[in-house]
PDB file of C-alpha atoms in Angstrom:
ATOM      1  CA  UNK F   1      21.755 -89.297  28.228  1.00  0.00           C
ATOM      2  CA  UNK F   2      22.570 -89.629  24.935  1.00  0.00           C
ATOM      3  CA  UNK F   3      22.329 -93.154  22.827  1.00  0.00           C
ATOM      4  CA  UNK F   4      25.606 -95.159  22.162  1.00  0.00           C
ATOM      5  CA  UNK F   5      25.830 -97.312  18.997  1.00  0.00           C
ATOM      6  CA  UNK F   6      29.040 -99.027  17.565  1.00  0.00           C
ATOM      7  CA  UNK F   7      28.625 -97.723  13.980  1.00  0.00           C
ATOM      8  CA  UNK F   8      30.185 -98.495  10.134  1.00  0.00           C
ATOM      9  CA  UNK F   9      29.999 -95.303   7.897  1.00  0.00           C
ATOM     10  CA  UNK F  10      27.731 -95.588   5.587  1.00  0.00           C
ATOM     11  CA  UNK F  11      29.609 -94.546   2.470  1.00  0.00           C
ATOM     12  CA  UNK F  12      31.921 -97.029   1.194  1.00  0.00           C
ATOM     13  CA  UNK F  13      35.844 -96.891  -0.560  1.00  0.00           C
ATOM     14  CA  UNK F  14      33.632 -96.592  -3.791  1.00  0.00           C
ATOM     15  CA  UNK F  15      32.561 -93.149  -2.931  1.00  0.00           C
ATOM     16  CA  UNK F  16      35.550 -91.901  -2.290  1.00  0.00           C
ATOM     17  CA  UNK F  17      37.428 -93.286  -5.387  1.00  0.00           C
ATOM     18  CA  UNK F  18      34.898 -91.229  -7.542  1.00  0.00           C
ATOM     19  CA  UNK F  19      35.424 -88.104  -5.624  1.00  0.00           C
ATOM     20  CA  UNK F  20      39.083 -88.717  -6.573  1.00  0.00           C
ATOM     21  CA  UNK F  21      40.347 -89.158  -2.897  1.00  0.00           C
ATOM     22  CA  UNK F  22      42.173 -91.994  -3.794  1.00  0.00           C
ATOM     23  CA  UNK F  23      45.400 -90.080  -2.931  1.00  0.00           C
ATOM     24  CA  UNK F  24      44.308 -89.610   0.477  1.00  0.00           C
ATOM     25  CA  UNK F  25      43.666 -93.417   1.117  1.00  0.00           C
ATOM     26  CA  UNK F  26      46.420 -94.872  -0.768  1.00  0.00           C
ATOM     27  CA  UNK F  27      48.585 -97.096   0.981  1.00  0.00           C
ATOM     28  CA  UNK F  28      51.534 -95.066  -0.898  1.00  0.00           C
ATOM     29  CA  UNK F  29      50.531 -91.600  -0.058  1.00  0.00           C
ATOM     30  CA  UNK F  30      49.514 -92.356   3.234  1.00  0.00           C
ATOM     31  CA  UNK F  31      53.203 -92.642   4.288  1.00  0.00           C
ATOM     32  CA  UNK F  32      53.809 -89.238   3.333  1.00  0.00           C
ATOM     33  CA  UNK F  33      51.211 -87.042   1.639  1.00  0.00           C
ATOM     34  CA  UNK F  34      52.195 -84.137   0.330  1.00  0.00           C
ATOM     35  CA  UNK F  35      51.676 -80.618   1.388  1.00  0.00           C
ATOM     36  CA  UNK F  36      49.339 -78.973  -0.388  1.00  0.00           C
ATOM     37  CA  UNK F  37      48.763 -75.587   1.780  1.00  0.00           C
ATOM     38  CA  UNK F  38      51.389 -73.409   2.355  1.00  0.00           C
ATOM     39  CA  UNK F  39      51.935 -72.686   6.094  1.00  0.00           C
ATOM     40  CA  UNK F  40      50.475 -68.920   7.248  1.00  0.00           C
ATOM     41  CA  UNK F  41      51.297 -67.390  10.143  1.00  0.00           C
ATOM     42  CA  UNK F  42      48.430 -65.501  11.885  1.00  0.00           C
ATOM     43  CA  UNK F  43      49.565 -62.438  14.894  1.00  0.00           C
ATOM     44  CA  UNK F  44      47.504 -61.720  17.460  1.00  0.00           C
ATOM     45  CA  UNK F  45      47.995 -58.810  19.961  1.00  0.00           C
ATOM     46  CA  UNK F  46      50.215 -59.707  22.681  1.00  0.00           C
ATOM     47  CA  UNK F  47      50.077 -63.158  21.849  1.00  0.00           C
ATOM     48  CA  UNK F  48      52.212 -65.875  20.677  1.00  0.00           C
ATOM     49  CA  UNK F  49      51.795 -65.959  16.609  1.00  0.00           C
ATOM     50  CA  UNK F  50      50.326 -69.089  15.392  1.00  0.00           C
ATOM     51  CA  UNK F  51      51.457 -71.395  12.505  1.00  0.00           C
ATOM     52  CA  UNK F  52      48.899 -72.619  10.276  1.00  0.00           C
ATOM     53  CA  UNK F  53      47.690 -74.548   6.934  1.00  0.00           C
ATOM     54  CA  UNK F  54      44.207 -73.517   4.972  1.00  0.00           C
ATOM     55  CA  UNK F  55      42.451 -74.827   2.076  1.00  0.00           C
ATOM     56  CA  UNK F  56      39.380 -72.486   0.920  1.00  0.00           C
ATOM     57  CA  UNK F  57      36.156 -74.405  -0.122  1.00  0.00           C
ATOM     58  CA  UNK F  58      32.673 -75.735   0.854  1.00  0.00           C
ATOM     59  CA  UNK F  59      30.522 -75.455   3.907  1.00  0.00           C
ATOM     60  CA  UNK F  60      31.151 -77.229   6.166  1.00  0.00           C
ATOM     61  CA  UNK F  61      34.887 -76.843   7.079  1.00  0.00           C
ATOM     62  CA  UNK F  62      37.135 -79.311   8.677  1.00  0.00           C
ATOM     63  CA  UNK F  63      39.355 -77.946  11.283  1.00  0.00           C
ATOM     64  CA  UNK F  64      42.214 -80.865  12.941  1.00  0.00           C
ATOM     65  CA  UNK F  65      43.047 -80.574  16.860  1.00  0.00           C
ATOM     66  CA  UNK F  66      46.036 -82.052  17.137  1.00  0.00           C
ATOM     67  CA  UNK F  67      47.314 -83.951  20.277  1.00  0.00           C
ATOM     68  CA  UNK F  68      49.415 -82.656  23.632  1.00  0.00           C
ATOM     69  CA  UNK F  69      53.250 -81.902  22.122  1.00  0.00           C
ATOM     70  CA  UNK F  70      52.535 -82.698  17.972  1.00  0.00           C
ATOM     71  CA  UNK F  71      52.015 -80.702  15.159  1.00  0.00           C
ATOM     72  CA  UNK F  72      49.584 -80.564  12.283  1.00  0.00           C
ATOM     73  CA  UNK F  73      52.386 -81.727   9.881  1.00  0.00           C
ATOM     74  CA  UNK F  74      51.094 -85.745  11.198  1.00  0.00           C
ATOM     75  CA  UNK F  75      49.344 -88.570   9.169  1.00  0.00           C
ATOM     76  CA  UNK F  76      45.798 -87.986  10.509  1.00  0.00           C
ATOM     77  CA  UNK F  77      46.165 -84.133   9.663  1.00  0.00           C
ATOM     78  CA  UNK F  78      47.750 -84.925   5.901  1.00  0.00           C
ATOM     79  CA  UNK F  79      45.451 -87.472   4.864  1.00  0.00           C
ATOM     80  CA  UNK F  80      42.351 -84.684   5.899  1.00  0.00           C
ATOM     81  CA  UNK F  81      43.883 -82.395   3.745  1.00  0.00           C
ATOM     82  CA  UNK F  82      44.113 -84.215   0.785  1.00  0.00           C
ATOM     83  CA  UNK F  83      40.414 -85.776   1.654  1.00  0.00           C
ATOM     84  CA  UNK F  84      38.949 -82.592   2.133  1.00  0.00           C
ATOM     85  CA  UNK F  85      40.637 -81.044  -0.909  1.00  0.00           C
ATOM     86  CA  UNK F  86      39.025 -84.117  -3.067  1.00  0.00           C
ATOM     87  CA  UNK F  87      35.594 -83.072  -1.888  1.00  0.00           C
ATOM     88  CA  UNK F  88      36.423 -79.178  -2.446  1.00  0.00           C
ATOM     89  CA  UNK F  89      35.799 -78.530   1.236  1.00  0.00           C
ATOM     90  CA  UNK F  90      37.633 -76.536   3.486  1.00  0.00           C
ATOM     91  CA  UNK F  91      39.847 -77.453   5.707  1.00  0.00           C
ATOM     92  CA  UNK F  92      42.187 -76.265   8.441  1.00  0.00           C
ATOM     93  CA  UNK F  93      45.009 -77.272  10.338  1.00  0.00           C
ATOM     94  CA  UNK F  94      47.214 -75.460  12.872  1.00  0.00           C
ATOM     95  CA  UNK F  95      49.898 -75.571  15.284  1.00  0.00           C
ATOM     96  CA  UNK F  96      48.929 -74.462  19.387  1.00  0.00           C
ATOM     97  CA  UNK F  97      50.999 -72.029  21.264  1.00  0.00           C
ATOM     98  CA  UNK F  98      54.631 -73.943  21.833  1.00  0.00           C
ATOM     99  CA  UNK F  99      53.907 -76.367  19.469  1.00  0.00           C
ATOM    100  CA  UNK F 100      55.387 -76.940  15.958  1.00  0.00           C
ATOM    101  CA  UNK F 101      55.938 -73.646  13.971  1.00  0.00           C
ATOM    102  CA  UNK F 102      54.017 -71.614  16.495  1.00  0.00           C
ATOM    103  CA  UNK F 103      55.930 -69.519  18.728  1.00  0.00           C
ATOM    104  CA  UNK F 104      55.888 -69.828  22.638  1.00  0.00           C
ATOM    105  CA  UNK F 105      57.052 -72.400  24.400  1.00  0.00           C
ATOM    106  CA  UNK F 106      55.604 -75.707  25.230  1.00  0.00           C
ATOM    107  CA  UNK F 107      56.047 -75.675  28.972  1.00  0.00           C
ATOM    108  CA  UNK F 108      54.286 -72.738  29.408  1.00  0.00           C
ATOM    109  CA  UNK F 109      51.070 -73.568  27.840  1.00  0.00           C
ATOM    110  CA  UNK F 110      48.328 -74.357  29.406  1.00  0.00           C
ATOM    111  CA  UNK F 111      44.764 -76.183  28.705  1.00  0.00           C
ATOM    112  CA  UNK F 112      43.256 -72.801  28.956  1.00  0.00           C
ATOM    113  CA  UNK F 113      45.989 -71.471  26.637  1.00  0.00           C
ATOM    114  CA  UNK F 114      45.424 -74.024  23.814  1.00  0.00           C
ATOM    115  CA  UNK F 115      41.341 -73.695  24.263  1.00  0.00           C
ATOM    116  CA  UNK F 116      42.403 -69.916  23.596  1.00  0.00           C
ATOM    117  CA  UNK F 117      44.316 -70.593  20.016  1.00  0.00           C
ATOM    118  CA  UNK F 118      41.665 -72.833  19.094  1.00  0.00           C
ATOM    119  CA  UNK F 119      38.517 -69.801  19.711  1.00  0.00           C
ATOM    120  CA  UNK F 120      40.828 -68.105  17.908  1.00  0.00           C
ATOM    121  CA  UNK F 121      41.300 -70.331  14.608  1.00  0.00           C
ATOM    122  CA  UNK F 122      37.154 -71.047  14.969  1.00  0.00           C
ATOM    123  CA  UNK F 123      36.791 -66.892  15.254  1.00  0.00           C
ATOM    124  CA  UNK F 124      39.080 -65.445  12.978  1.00  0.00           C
ATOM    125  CA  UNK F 125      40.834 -68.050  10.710  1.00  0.00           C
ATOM    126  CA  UNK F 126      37.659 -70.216   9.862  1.00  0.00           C
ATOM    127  CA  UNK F 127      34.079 -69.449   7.794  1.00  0.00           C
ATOM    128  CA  UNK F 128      30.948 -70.995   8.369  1.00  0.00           C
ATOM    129  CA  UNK F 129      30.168 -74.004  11.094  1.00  0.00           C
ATOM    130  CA  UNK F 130      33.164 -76.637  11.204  1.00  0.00           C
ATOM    131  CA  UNK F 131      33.554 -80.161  12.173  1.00  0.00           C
ATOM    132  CA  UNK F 132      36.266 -80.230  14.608  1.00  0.00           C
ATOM    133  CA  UNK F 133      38.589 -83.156  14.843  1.00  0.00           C
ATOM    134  CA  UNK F 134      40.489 -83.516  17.519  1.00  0.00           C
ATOM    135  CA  UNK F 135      43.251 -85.742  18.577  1.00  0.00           C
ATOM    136  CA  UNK F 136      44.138 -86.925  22.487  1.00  0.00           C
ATOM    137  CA  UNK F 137      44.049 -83.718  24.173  1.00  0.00           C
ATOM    138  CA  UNK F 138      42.601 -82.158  20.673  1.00  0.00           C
ATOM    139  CA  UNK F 139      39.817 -83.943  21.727  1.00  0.00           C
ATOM    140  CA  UNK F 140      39.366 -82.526  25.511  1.00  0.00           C
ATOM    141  CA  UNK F 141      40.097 -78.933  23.365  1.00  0.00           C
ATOM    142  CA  UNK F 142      37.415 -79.405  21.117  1.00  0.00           C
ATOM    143  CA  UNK F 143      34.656 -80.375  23.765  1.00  0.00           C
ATOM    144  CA  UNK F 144      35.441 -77.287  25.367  1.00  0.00           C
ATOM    145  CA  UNK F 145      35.450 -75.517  21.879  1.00  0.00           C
ATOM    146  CA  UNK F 146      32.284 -76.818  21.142  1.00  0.00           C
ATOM    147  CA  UNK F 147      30.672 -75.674  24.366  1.00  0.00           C
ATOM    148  CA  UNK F 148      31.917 -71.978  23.745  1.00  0.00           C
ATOM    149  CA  UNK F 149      31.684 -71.648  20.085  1.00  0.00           C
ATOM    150  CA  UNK F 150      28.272 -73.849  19.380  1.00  0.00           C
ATOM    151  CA  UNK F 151      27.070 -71.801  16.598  1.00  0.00           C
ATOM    152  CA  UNK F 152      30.776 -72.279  14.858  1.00  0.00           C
ATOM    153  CA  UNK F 153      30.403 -76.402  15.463  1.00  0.00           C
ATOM    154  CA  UNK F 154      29.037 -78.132  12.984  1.00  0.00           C
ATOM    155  CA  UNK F 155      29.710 -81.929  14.105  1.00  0.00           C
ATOM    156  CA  UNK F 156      32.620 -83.327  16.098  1.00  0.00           C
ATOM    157  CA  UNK F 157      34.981 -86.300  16.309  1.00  0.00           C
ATOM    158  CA  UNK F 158      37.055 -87.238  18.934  1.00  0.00           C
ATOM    159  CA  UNK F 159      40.190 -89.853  18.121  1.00  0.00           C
ATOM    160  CA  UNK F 160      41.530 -91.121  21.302  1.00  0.00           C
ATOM    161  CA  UNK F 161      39.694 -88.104  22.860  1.00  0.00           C
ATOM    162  CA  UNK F 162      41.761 -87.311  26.467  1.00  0.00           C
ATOM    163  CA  UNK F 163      39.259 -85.412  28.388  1.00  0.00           C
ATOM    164  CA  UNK F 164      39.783 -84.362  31.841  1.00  0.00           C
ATOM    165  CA  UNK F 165      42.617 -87.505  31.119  1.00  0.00           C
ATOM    166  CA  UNK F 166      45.942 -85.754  32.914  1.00  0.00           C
ATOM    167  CA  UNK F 167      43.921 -84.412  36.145  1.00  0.00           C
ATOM    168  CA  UNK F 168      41.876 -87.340  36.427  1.00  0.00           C
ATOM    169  CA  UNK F 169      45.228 -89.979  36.470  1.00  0.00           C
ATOM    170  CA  UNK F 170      46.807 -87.668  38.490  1.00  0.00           C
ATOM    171  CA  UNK F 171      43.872 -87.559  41.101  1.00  0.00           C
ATOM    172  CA  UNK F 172      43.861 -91.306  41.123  1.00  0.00           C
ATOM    173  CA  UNK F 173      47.459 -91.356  42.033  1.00  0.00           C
ATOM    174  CA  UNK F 174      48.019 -92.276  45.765  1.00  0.00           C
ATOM    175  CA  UNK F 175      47.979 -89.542  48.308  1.00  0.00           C
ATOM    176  CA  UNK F 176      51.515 -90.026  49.491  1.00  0.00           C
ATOM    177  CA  UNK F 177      52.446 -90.078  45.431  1.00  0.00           C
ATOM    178  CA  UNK F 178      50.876 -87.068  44.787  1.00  0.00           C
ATOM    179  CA  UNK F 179      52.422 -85.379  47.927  1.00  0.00           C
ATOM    180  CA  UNK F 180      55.730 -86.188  47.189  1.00  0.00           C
ATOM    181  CA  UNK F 181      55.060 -84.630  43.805  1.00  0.00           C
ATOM    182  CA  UNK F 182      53.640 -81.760  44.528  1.00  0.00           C
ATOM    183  CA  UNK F 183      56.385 -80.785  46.478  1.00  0.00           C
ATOM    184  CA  UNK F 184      58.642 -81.548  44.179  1.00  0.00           C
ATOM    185  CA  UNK F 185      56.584 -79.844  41.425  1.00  0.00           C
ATOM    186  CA  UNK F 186      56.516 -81.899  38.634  1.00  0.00           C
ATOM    187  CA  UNK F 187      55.228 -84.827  37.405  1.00  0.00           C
ATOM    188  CA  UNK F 188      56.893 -87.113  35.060  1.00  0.00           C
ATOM    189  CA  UNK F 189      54.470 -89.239  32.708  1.00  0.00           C
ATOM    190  CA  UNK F 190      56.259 -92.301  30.471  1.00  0.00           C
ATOM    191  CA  UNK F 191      55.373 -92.076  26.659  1.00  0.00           C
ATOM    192  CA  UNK F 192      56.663 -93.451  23.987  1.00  0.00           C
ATOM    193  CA  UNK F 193      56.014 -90.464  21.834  1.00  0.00           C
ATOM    194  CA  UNK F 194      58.592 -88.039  23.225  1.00  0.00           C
ATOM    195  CA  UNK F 195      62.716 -87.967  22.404  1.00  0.00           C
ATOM    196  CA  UNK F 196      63.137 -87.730  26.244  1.00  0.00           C
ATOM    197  CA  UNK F 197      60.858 -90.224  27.090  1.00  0.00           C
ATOM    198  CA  UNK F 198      58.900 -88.619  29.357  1.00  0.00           C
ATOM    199  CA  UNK F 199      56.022 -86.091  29.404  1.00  0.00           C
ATOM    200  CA  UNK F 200      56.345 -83.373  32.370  1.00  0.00           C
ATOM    201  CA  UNK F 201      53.696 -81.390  34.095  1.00  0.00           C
ATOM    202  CA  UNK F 202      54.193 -78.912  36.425  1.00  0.00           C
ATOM    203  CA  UNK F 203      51.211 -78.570  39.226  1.00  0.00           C
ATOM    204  CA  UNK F 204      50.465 -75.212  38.030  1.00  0.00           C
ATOM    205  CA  UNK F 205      49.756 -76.794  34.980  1.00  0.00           C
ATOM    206  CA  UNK F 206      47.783 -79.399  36.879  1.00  0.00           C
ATOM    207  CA  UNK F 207      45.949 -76.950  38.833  1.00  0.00           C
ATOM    208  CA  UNK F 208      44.506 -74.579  35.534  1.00  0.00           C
ATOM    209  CA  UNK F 209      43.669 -77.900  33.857  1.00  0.00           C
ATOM    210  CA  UNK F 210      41.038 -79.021  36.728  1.00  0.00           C
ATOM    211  CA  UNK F 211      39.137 -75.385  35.587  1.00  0.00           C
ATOM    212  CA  UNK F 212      38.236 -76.694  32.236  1.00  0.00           C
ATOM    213  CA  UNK F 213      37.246 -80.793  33.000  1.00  0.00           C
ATOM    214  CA  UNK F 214      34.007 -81.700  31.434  1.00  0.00           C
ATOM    215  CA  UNK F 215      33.209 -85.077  32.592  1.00  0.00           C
ATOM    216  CA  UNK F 216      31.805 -84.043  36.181  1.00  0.00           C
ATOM    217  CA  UNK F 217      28.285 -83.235  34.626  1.00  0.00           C
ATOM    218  CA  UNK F 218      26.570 -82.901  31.782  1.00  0.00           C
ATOM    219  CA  UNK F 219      27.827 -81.935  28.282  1.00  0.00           C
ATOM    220  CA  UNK F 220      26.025 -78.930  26.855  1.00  0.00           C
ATOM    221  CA  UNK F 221      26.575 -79.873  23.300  1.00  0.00           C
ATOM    222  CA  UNK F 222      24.010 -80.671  20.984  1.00  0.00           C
ATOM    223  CA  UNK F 223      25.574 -81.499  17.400  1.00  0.00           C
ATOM    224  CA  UNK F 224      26.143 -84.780  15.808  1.00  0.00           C
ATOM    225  CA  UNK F 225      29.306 -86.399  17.588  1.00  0.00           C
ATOM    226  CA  UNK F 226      31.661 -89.498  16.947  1.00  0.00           C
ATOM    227  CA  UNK F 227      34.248 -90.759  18.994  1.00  0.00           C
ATOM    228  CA  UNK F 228      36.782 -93.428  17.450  1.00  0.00           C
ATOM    229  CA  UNK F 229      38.945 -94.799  20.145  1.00  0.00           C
ATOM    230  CA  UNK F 230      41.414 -97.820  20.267  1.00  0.00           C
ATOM    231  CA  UNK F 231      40.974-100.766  22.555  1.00  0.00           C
ATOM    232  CA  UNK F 232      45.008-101.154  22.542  1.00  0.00           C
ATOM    233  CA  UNK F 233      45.617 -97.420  24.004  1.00  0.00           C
ATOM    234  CA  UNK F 234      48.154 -97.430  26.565  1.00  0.00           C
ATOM    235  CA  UNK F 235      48.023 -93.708  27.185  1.00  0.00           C
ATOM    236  CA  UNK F 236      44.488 -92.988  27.287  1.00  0.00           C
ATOM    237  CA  UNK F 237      41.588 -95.616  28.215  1.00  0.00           C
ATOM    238  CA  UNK F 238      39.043 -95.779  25.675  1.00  0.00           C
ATOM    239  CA  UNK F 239      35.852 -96.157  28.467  1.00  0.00           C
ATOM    240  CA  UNK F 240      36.893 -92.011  27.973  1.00  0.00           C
ATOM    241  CA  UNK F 241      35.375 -91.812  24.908  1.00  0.00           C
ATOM    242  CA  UNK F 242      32.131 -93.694  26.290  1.00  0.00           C
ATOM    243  CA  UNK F 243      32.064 -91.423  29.478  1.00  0.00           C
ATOM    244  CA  UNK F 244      32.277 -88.409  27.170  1.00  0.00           C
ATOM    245  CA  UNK F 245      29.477 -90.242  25.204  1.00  0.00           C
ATOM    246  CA  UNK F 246      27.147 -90.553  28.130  1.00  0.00           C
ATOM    247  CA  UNK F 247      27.459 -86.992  29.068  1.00  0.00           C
ATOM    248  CA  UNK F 248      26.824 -84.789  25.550  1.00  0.00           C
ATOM    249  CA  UNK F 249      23.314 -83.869  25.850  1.00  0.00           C
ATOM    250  CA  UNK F 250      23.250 -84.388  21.727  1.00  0.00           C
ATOM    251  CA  UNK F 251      21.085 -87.276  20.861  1.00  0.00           C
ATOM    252  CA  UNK F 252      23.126 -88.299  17.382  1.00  0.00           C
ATOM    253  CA  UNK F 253      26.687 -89.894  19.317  1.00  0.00           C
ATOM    254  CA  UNK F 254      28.285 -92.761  18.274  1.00  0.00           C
ATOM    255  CA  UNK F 255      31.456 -94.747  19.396  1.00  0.00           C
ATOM    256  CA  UNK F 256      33.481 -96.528  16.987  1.00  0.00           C
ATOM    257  CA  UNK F 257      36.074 -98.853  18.739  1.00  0.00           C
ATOM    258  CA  UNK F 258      38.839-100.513  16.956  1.00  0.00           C
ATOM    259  CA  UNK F 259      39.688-103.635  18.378  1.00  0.00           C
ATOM    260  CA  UNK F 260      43.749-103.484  17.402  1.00  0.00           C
ATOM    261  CA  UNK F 261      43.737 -99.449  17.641  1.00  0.00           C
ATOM    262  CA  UNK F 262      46.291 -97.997  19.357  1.00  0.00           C
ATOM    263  CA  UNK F 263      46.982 -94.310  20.797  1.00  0.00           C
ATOM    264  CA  UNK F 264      48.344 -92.361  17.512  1.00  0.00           C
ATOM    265  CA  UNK F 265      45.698 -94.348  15.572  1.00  0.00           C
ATOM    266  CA  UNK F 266      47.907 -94.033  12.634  1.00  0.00           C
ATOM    267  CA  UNK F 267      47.772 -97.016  10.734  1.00  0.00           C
ATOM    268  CA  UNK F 268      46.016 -97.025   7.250  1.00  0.00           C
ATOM    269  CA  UNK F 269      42.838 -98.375   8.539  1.00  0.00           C
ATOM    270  CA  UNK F 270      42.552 -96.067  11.099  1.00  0.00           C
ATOM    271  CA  UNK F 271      43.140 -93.073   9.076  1.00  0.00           C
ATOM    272  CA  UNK F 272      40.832 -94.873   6.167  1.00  0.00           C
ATOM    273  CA  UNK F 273      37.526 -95.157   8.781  1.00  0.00           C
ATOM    274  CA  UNK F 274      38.970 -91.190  10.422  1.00  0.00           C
ATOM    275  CA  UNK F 275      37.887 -90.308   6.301  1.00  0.00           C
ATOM    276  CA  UNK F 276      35.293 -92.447   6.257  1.00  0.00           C
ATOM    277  CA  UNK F 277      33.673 -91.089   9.649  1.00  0.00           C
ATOM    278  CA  UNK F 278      33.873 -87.730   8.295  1.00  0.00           C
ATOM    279  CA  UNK F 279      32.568 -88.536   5.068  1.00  0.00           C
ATOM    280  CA  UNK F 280      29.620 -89.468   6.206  1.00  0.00           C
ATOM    281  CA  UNK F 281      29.082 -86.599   8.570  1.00  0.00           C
ATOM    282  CA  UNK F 282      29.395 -84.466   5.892  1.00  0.00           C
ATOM    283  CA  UNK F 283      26.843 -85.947   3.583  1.00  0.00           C
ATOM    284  CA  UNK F 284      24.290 -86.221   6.675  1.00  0.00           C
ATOM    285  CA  UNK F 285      25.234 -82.602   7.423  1.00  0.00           C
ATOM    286  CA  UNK F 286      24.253 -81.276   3.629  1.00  0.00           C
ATOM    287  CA  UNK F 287      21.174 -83.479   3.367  1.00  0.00           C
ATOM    288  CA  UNK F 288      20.014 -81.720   6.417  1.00  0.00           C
ATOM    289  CA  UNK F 289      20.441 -78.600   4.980  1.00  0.00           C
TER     290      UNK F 289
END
């Protein structure tokens, strides 16, 4: 199984400031960076088109996974792009099927459709191996990414990282609950992060997501990976992050857990150690090569 460590990056604010990536870490900018890409739309036979953002530059690439029902227009996925553009590396952020600019419609996707868009983006929108960072379900998406597309995954980091999370609570639900549900259909999840206050899942839904869980065995993914996860997360518990830890058969896995974090992990600091995390991956990743 691989090891678990509680890690600090190694390479400080100081770095950063002389890349000039003070813009992505400023407490001004980090309340609303500004765009930088222009948003693309790429078609795809018979398929929803999707809505994305893309900065050319160095090897490797950062591509953002954003979470169930958000959009790559968020904090996390701003600050990246200014980050990455400091370093002059590539970098990539999108919008899934139903979500954001995208066309489609959000009650109609799927696990498997999302895991689709992102092959896609890895196949035909991105160059070279990529660290993949992916938010809540972003993070279930790019497990499974990783595990198809290994020689397009350069490193990976999971923030609040929901794997298997919606079939798992829904399995632990009591047997007359989930009865009553599935004949009704649907099941309604609280959150704060939706106008209507609720999340809904149908069972079909439900049903495709059980054929892409992860955490039943192990993990056959072998690249560095870091999981930052938020003690304070009231959607999804962070002892997900350490299961997913325990199962990636990659040696190099670290969990970073912030004691005050919360879901969104949105707050300066957490968006300060997201760059920081990254950073550092990237400077272990060219000193390898």
């Amino acid at each position: 199984m691989a090891a678990v460590a509680l890690r600090s990056c190694r390479r400080g604010l100081s770095h950063i400031l002389s890349n000039g990536g003070v813009s992505a870490l400023s407490s001004t900018r980090l309340e609303g960076v500004r765009h930088k890409s222009t948003v693309q739309y790429a078609t795809r036979p018979d398929l929803p088109k999707l809505a994305y953002r893309r900065l050319k530059g160095k090897s490797p690439g950062v591509v953002f996974l954003p979470g169930y029902g958000s959009n790559m227009n968020g904090q996390k996925a701003e600050a990246l792009e200014e980050f990455c553009k400091s370093l002059g590396h590539s970098y990539l952020r999108f919008d899934y099927t139903g979500h954001g600019a995208s066309e489609g419609v959000l009650a109609e996707g799927t696990v498997g459709t999302w895991k689709k868009d992102v092959l896609f983006v890895l196949d035909e929108l991105a160059e070279g191996p990529q660290i993949l960072v992916g938010s809540s379900i972003g993070g279930w998406l790019m497990l499974l990414a990783a595990i198809a597309r290994p020689e397009k995954t350069a490193a990976l980091v999971g923030i609040s990282t929901a794997a298997d999370h919606l079939v798992t609570s829904f399995n632990s639900l009591p047997l007359e609950t989930r009865k009553e549900l599935e004949e009704k259909g649907e099941w309604t999840v609280p959150t704060k992060h939706s106008e209507e206050g609720v999340y809904r899942f149908s069972m079909d839904f439900l049903r495709e997501a059980e054929n892409h869980c992860v955490l039943q065995s192990p993990i056959p993914i072998t690249c560095p990976v870091r999981l930052i996860h938020g003690l304070k997360d009231e959607d999804v518990p962070w002892h997900i992050s350490m299961q997913v830890a325990e199962r990636v058969l990659s040696s190099d896995v670290d969990v970073i857990l912030r004691r005050h974090g919360q879901h969104r992990m949105a707050e300066k600091d957490d968006i300060k150690l997201m760059v920081y995390t990254i950073d550092d991956l990237i400077d272990k990743l060219t000193t390898m090569v």
